[in-house]
PDB file of C-alpha atoms in Angstrom:
ATOM      1  CA  UNK T 151       0.022  -0.036   0.106  1.00  0.00           C
ATOM      2  CA  UNK T 152       2.969   2.459  -0.107  1.00  0.00           C
ATOM      3  CA  UNK T 153       2.103   2.983  -3.772  1.00  0.00           C
ATOM      4  CA  UNK T 154      -0.861   5.172  -2.678  1.00  0.00           C
ATOM      5  CA  UNK T 155       1.417   7.541  -0.740  1.00  0.00           C
ATOM      6  CA  UNK T 156       3.865   7.787  -3.516  1.00  0.00           C
ATOM      7  CA  UNK T 157       2.280  10.117  -6.113  1.00  0.00           C
ATOM      8  CA  UNK T 158       4.919   9.614  -8.941  1.00  0.00           C
ATOM      9  CA  UNK T 159       4.677   5.783  -8.580  1.00  0.00           C
ATOM     10  CA  UNK T 160       0.951   5.914  -8.565  1.00  0.00           C
ATOM     11  CA  UNK T 161       0.721   8.253 -11.423  1.00  0.00           C
ATOM     12  CA  UNK T 162       2.974   6.041 -13.520  1.00  0.00           C
ATOM     13  CA  UNK T 163       1.095   2.910 -12.667  1.00  0.00           C
ATOM     14  CA  UNK T 164      -2.193   4.602 -13.656  1.00  0.00           C
ATOM     15  CA  UNK T 165      -0.642   5.644 -16.935  1.00  0.00           C
ATOM     16  CA  UNK T 166       0.308   1.927 -17.511  1.00  0.00           C
ATOM     17  CA  UNK T 167      -3.212   0.813 -16.847  1.00  0.00           C
ATOM     18  CA  UNK T 168      -4.468   3.610 -18.995  1.00  0.00           C
ATOM     19  CA  UNK T 169      -2.022   2.698 -21.900  1.00  0.00           C
ATOM     20  CA  UNK T 170      -3.418  -1.098 -21.809  1.00  0.00           C
ATOM     21  CA  UNK T 171      -7.041   0.119 -21.868  1.00  0.00           C
ATOM     22  CA  UNK T 172      -6.089   2.481 -24.507  1.00  0.00           C
ATOM     23  CA  UNK T 173      -4.632  -0.220 -26.753  1.00  0.00           C
ATOM     24  CA  UNK T 174      -7.949  -2.111 -26.401  1.00  0.00           C
ATOM     25  CA  UNK T 175      -9.819   1.028 -27.194  1.00  0.00           C
ATOM     26  CA  UNK T 176      -7.641   1.433 -30.297  1.00  0.00           C
ATOM     27  CA  UNK T 177      -8.619  -2.160 -31.504  1.00  0.00           C
ATOM     28  CA  UNK T 178     -12.041  -1.395 -30.805  1.00  0.00           C
ATOM     29  CA  UNK T 179     -12.011   1.862 -32.682  1.00  0.00           C
ATOM     30  CA  UNK T 180     -10.473   0.193 -35.800  1.00  0.00           C
ATOM     31  CA  UNK T 181     -13.383  -2.036 -35.888  1.00  0.00           C
ATOM     32  CA  UNK T 182     -15.795   0.884 -35.654  1.00  0.00           C
ATOM     33  CA  UNK T 183     -14.083   2.999 -37.977  1.00  0.00           C
ATOM     34  CA  UNK T 184     -16.378   2.452 -40.701  1.00  0.00           C
ATOM     35  CA  UNK T 185     -19.547   3.771 -38.748  1.00  0.00           C
ATOM     36  CA  UNK T 186     -21.171   6.623 -40.478  1.00  0.00           C
ATOM     37  CA  UNK T 187     -20.585  10.163 -39.066  1.00  0.00           C
ATOM     38  CA  UNK T 188     -18.745   8.653 -36.037  1.00  0.00           C
ATOM     39  CA  UNK T 189     -16.139   6.050 -36.582  1.00  0.00           C
ATOM     40  CA  UNK T 190     -13.396   8.493 -37.672  1.00  0.00           C
ATOM     41  CA  UNK T 191     -13.632  10.573 -34.316  1.00  0.00           C
ATOM     42  CA  UNK T 192     -13.312   7.277 -32.133  1.00  0.00           C
ATOM     43  CA  UNK T 193     -10.043   6.491 -34.142  1.00  0.00           C
ATOM     44  CA  UNK T 194      -8.764  10.025 -33.479  1.00  0.00           C
ATOM     45  CA  UNK T 195      -9.773   9.615 -29.803  1.00  0.00           C
ATOM     46  CA  UNK T 196      -7.748   6.479 -29.580  1.00  0.00           C
ATOM     47  CA  UNK T 197      -4.885   8.282 -30.913  1.00  0.00           C
ATOM     48  CA  UNK T 198      -5.353  10.985 -28.358  1.00  0.00           C
ATOM     49  CA  UNK T 199      -5.308   8.395 -25.702  1.00  0.00           C
ATOM     50  CA  UNK T 200      -2.160   6.825 -26.890  1.00  0.00           C
ATOM     51  CA  UNK T 201      -0.484  10.135 -27.166  1.00  0.00           C
ATOM     52  CA  UNK T 202      -1.480  11.328 -23.869  1.00  0.00           C
ATOM     53  CA  UNK T 203      -0.139   8.128 -22.281  1.00  0.00           C
ATOM     54  CA  UNK T 204       3.373   8.737 -23.887  1.00  0.00           C
ATOM     55  CA  UNK T 205       3.303  12.452 -23.143  1.00  0.00           C
ATOM     56  CA  UNK T 206       2.159  11.883 -19.514  1.00  0.00           C
ATOM     57  CA  UNK T 207       4.854   9.294 -18.897  1.00  0.00           C
ATOM     58  CA  UNK T 208       7.404  11.753 -20.379  1.00  0.00           C
ATOM     59  CA  UNK T 209       6.064  14.499 -18.201  1.00  0.00           C
ATOM     60  CA  UNK T 210       6.128  12.519 -14.966  1.00  0.00           C
ATOM     61  CA  UNK T 211       9.583  10.864 -15.612  1.00  0.00           C
ATOM     62  CA  UNK T 212      11.680  13.581 -17.487  1.00  0.00           C
ATOM     63  CA  UNK T 213      10.115  17.079 -17.621  1.00  0.00           C
ATOM     64  CA  UNK T 214       8.809  17.896 -14.119  1.00  0.00           C
ATOM     65  CA  UNK T 215       8.483  21.644 -14.507  1.00  0.00           C
ATOM     66  CA  UNK T 216       5.484  23.492 -13.377  1.00  0.00           C
ATOM     67  CA  UNK T 217       4.436  24.454 -16.817  1.00  0.00           C
ATOM     68  CA  UNK T 218       4.528  20.935 -18.149  1.00  0.00           C
ATOM     69  CA  UNK T 219       2.783  19.424 -15.096  1.00  0.00           C
ATOM     70  CA  UNK T 220       0.022  22.247 -15.379  1.00  0.00           C
ATOM     71  CA  UNK T 221      -0.228  21.344 -19.174  1.00  0.00           C
ATOM     72  CA  UNK T 222      -0.566  17.740 -18.136  1.00  0.00           C
ATOM     73  CA  UNK T 223      -3.428  18.546 -15.638  1.00  0.00           C
ATOM     74  CA  UNK T 224      -5.264  20.525 -18.353  1.00  0.00           C
ATOM     75  CA  UNK T 225      -4.937  17.833 -20.841  1.00  0.00           C
ATOM     76  CA  UNK T 226      -5.990  14.985 -18.549  1.00  0.00           C
ATOM     77  CA  UNK T 227      -8.846  17.000 -17.567  1.00  0.00           C
ATOM     78  CA  UNK T 228     -10.025  17.528 -21.117  1.00  0.00           C
ATOM     79  CA  UNK T 229      -9.300  14.133 -22.284  1.00  0.00           C
ATOM     80  CA  UNK T 230     -11.451  12.793 -19.136  1.00  0.00           C
ATOM     81  CA  UNK T 231     -14.412  14.942 -20.420  1.00  0.00           C
ATOM     82  CA  UNK T 232     -13.876  13.461 -23.984  1.00  0.00           C
ATOM     83  CA  UNK T 233     -13.777   9.929 -22.281  1.00  0.00           C
ATOM     84  CA  UNK T 234     -16.961  10.569 -20.781  1.00  0.00           C
ATOM     85  CA  UNK T 235     -18.649  11.969 -23.781  1.00  0.00           C
ATOM     86  CA  UNK T 236     -17.389   8.940 -26.052  1.00  0.00           C
ATOM     87  CA  UNK T 237     -18.672   6.515 -23.354  1.00  0.00           C
ATOM     88  CA  UNK T 238     -22.145   8.068 -23.390  1.00  0.00           C
ATOM     89  CA  UNK T 239     -22.311   8.216 -27.194  1.00  0.00           C
ATOM     90  CA  UNK T 240     -21.183   4.760 -27.842  1.00  0.00           C
ATOM     91  CA  UNK T 241     -23.293   3.462 -25.127  1.00  0.00           C
ATOM     92  CA  UNK T 242     -26.322   4.876 -26.754  1.00  0.00           C
ATOM     93  CA  UNK T 243     -25.294   3.738 -30.237  1.00  0.00           C
ATOM     94  CA  UNK T 244     -24.960   0.336 -28.985  1.00  0.00           C
ATOM     95  CA  UNK T 245     -28.578   0.025 -28.711  1.00  0.00           C
ATOM     96  CA  UNK T 246     -29.083   0.748 -32.453  1.00  0.00           C
ATOM     97  CA  UNK T 247     -31.552  -1.177 -34.721  1.00  0.00           C
ATOM     98  CA  UNK T 248     -30.194  -2.913 -37.662  1.00  0.00           C
ATOM     99  CA  UNK T 249     -33.468  -2.693 -39.541  1.00  0.00           C
ATOM    100  CA  UNK T 250     -36.203  -0.008 -39.850  1.00  0.00           C
ATOM    101  CA  UNK T 251     -39.604  -0.822 -41.010  1.00  0.00           C
ATOM    102  CA  UNK T 252     -38.286  -4.256 -42.430  1.00  0.00           C
ATOM    103  CA  UNK T 253     -35.653  -2.428 -44.482  1.00  0.00           C
ATOM    104  CA  UNK T 254     -31.923  -2.710 -43.488  1.00  0.00           C
ATOM    105  CA  UNK T 255     -30.822   0.808 -42.429  1.00  0.00           C
ATOM    106  CA  UNK T 256     -28.273   2.382 -44.871  1.00  0.00           C
ATOM    107  CA  UNK T 257     -29.851   0.949 -47.955  1.00  0.00           C
ATOM    108  CA  UNK T 258     -32.761   3.137 -48.805  1.00  0.00           C
ATOM    109  CA  UNK T 259     -34.057   4.354 -45.333  1.00  0.00           C
ATOM    110  CA  UNK T 260     -31.422   6.565 -43.631  1.00  0.00           C
ATOM    111  CA  UNK T 261     -28.089   6.676 -45.635  1.00  0.00           C
ATOM    112  CA  UNK T 262     -26.086   8.700 -43.231  1.00  0.00           C
ATOM    113  CA  UNK T 263     -26.835   6.215 -40.295  1.00  0.00           C
ATOM    114  CA  UNK T 264     -25.159   2.832 -39.793  1.00  0.00           C
ATOM    115  CA  UNK T 265     -25.485  -0.041 -37.321  1.00  0.00           C
ATOM    116  CA  UNK T 266     -23.128  -2.496 -38.449  1.00  0.00           C
ATOM    117  CA  UNK T 267     -21.567  -3.904 -35.355  1.00  0.00           C
ATOM    118  CA  UNK T 268     -23.369  -3.108 -32.020  1.00  0.00           C
ATOM    119  CA  UNK T 269     -21.040  -5.414 -30.217  1.00  0.00           C
ATOM    120  CA  UNK T 270     -17.952  -3.364 -31.194  1.00  0.00           C
ATOM    121  CA  UNK T 271     -19.823  -0.351 -30.214  1.00  0.00           C
ATOM    122  CA  UNK T 272     -20.425  -1.819 -26.738  1.00  0.00           C
ATOM    123  CA  UNK T 273     -16.661  -2.574 -26.371  1.00  0.00           C
ATOM    124  CA  UNK T 274     -15.806   1.095 -27.334  1.00  0.00           C
ATOM    125  CA  UNK T 275     -18.205   2.207 -24.738  1.00  0.00           C
ATOM    126  CA  UNK T 276     -16.807  -0.140 -22.139  1.00  0.00           C
ATOM    127  CA  UNK T 277     -13.197   0.841 -22.871  1.00  0.00           C
ATOM    128  CA  UNK T 278     -13.943   4.541 -22.999  1.00  0.00           C
ATOM    129  CA  UNK T 279     -15.656   4.131 -19.505  1.00  0.00           C
ATOM    130  CA  UNK T 280     -12.532   2.304 -18.196  1.00  0.00           C
ATOM    131  CA  UNK T 281     -10.255   5.175 -19.482  1.00  0.00           C
ATOM    132  CA  UNK T 282     -12.664   7.813 -18.133  1.00  0.00           C
ATOM    133  CA  UNK T 283     -12.295   6.238 -14.501  1.00  0.00           C
ATOM    134  CA  UNK T 284      -8.697   5.873 -15.023  1.00  0.00           C
ATOM    135  CA  UNK T 285      -8.185   9.457 -16.171  1.00  0.00           C
ATOM    136  CA  UNK T 286     -10.331  10.781 -13.491  1.00  0.00           C
ATOM    137  CA  UNK T 287      -8.187   9.000 -10.782  1.00  0.00           C
ATOM    138  CA  UNK T 288      -4.948  10.267 -12.591  1.00  0.00           C
ATOM    139  CA  UNK T 289      -6.242  13.799 -12.665  1.00  0.00           C
ATOM    140  CA  UNK T 290      -7.326  13.954  -9.134  1.00  0.00           C
ATOM    141  CA  UNK T 291      -3.941  12.258  -8.094  1.00  0.00           C
ATOM    142  CA  UNK T 292      -1.974  14.697 -10.238  1.00  0.00           C
ATOM    143  CA  UNK T 293      -3.865  17.790  -8.773  1.00  0.00           C
ATOM    144  CA  UNK T 294      -3.418  16.545  -5.305  1.00  0.00           C
ATOM    145  CA  UNK T 295       0.283  15.589  -5.491  1.00  0.00           C
ATOM    146  CA  UNK T 296       1.566  18.146  -8.018  1.00  0.00           C
ATOM    147  CA  UNK T 297       3.847  19.719  -5.349  1.00  0.00           C
ATOM    148  CA  UNK T 298       5.659  16.532  -4.918  1.00  0.00           C
ATOM    149  CA  UNK T 299       6.023  15.945  -8.710  1.00  0.00           C
ATOM    150  CA  UNK T 300       7.101  19.462  -9.789  1.00  0.00           C
ATOM    151  CA  UNK T 301      11.031  19.659  -9.669  1.00  0.00           C
ATOM    152  CA  UNK T 302      11.501  23.104 -10.807  1.00  0.00           C
ATOM    153  CA  UNK T 303      14.195  25.388  -9.287  1.00  0.00           C
ATOM    154  CA  UNK T 304      12.058  28.563 -10.124  1.00  0.00           C
ATOM    155  CA  UNK T 305       8.698  28.673  -8.185  1.00  0.00           C
ATOM    156  CA  UNK T 306       6.252  31.164  -6.544  1.00  0.00           C
ATOM    157  CA  UNK T 307       7.809  30.487  -3.223  1.00  0.00           C
ATOM    158  CA  UNK T 308      10.900  32.333  -4.408  1.00  0.00           C
ATOM    159  CA  UNK T 309       8.939  35.398  -4.965  1.00  0.00           C
ATOM    160  CA  UNK T 310       9.315  37.673  -2.100  1.00  0.00           C
ATOM    161  CA  UNK T 311       7.080  40.552  -0.570  1.00  0.00           C
ATOM    162  CA  UNK T 312       7.577  43.885  -2.056  1.00  0.00           C
ATOM    163  CA  UNK T 313      10.106  46.253  -0.401  1.00  0.00           C
ATOM    164  CA  UNK T 314       9.370  49.522   1.306  1.00  0.00           C
ATOM    165  CA  UNK T 315       6.602  50.629   3.591  1.00  0.00           C
ATOM    166  CA  UNK T 316       4.169  51.719   0.855  1.00  0.00           C
ATOM    167  CA  UNK T 317       4.192  48.282  -0.822  1.00  0.00           C
ATOM    168  CA  UNK T 318       2.698  48.341  -4.384  1.00  0.00           C
ATOM    169  CA  UNK T 319       0.830  51.650  -3.897  1.00  0.00           C
ATOM    170  CA  UNK T 320       4.138  53.677  -3.640  1.00  0.00           C
ATOM    171  CA  UNK T 321       4.646  53.475  -7.434  1.00  0.00           C
ATOM    172  CA  UNK T 322       1.269  54.922  -8.071  1.00  0.00           C
ATOM    173  CA  UNK T 323       1.659  57.794  -5.542  1.00  0.00           C
ATOM    174  CA  UNK T 324       4.223  59.566  -7.726  1.00  0.00           C
ATOM    175  CA  UNK T 325       2.942  62.544 -10.059  1.00  0.00           C
ATOM    176  CA  UNK T 326       2.291  61.634 -13.571  1.00  0.00           C
ATOM    177  CA  UNK T 327       4.565  63.582 -16.056  1.00  0.00           C
ATOM    178  CA  UNK T 328       2.819  66.213 -17.955  1.00  0.00           C
ATOM    179  CA  UNK T 329       1.580  65.695 -21.454  1.00  0.00           C
ATOM    180  CA  UNK T 330       0.998  69.312 -22.434  1.00  0.00           C
ATOM    181  CA  UNK T 331       4.268  69.535 -24.128  1.00  0.00           C
ATOM    182  CA  UNK T 332       2.639  68.054 -27.168  1.00  0.00           C
TER     183      UNK T 332
END
């Protein structure tokens, strides 16, 4: 249970699990890539998952600056939202009907709609849900443990208080130069 108290190890482990789930999501997205109006976006989402896993691992292990960790927090939060949307969309689409009024959909009924492989749609939904849960945990852990991860010599702790008794107001108390010389 020491891994729970060690944010860098926990984040690396969560990224490993997310990578495994993302590979399975990639395979499912290749199967559903031919779905009308939605297949390509799932394929792009799978590439975003894999890119995030590689970038996140690089950030956690190599570039632990405040800007890169902050960027990783933002990307993980947005990808978490994308995972939720993907899971909901493909979960709803997995209940599609192959036929409408006795005619196979896509032939003469609704051309911009397809329901070719509902089981693949369910797998995309399942892996998007798993990625959502992993990314939600990753994001919460990253936000909570960011101070232990950031290894930046320049931080906000190095910024001191203003000097002088007037503080910031002293600069504004001086008279402004006259602009009447124009």
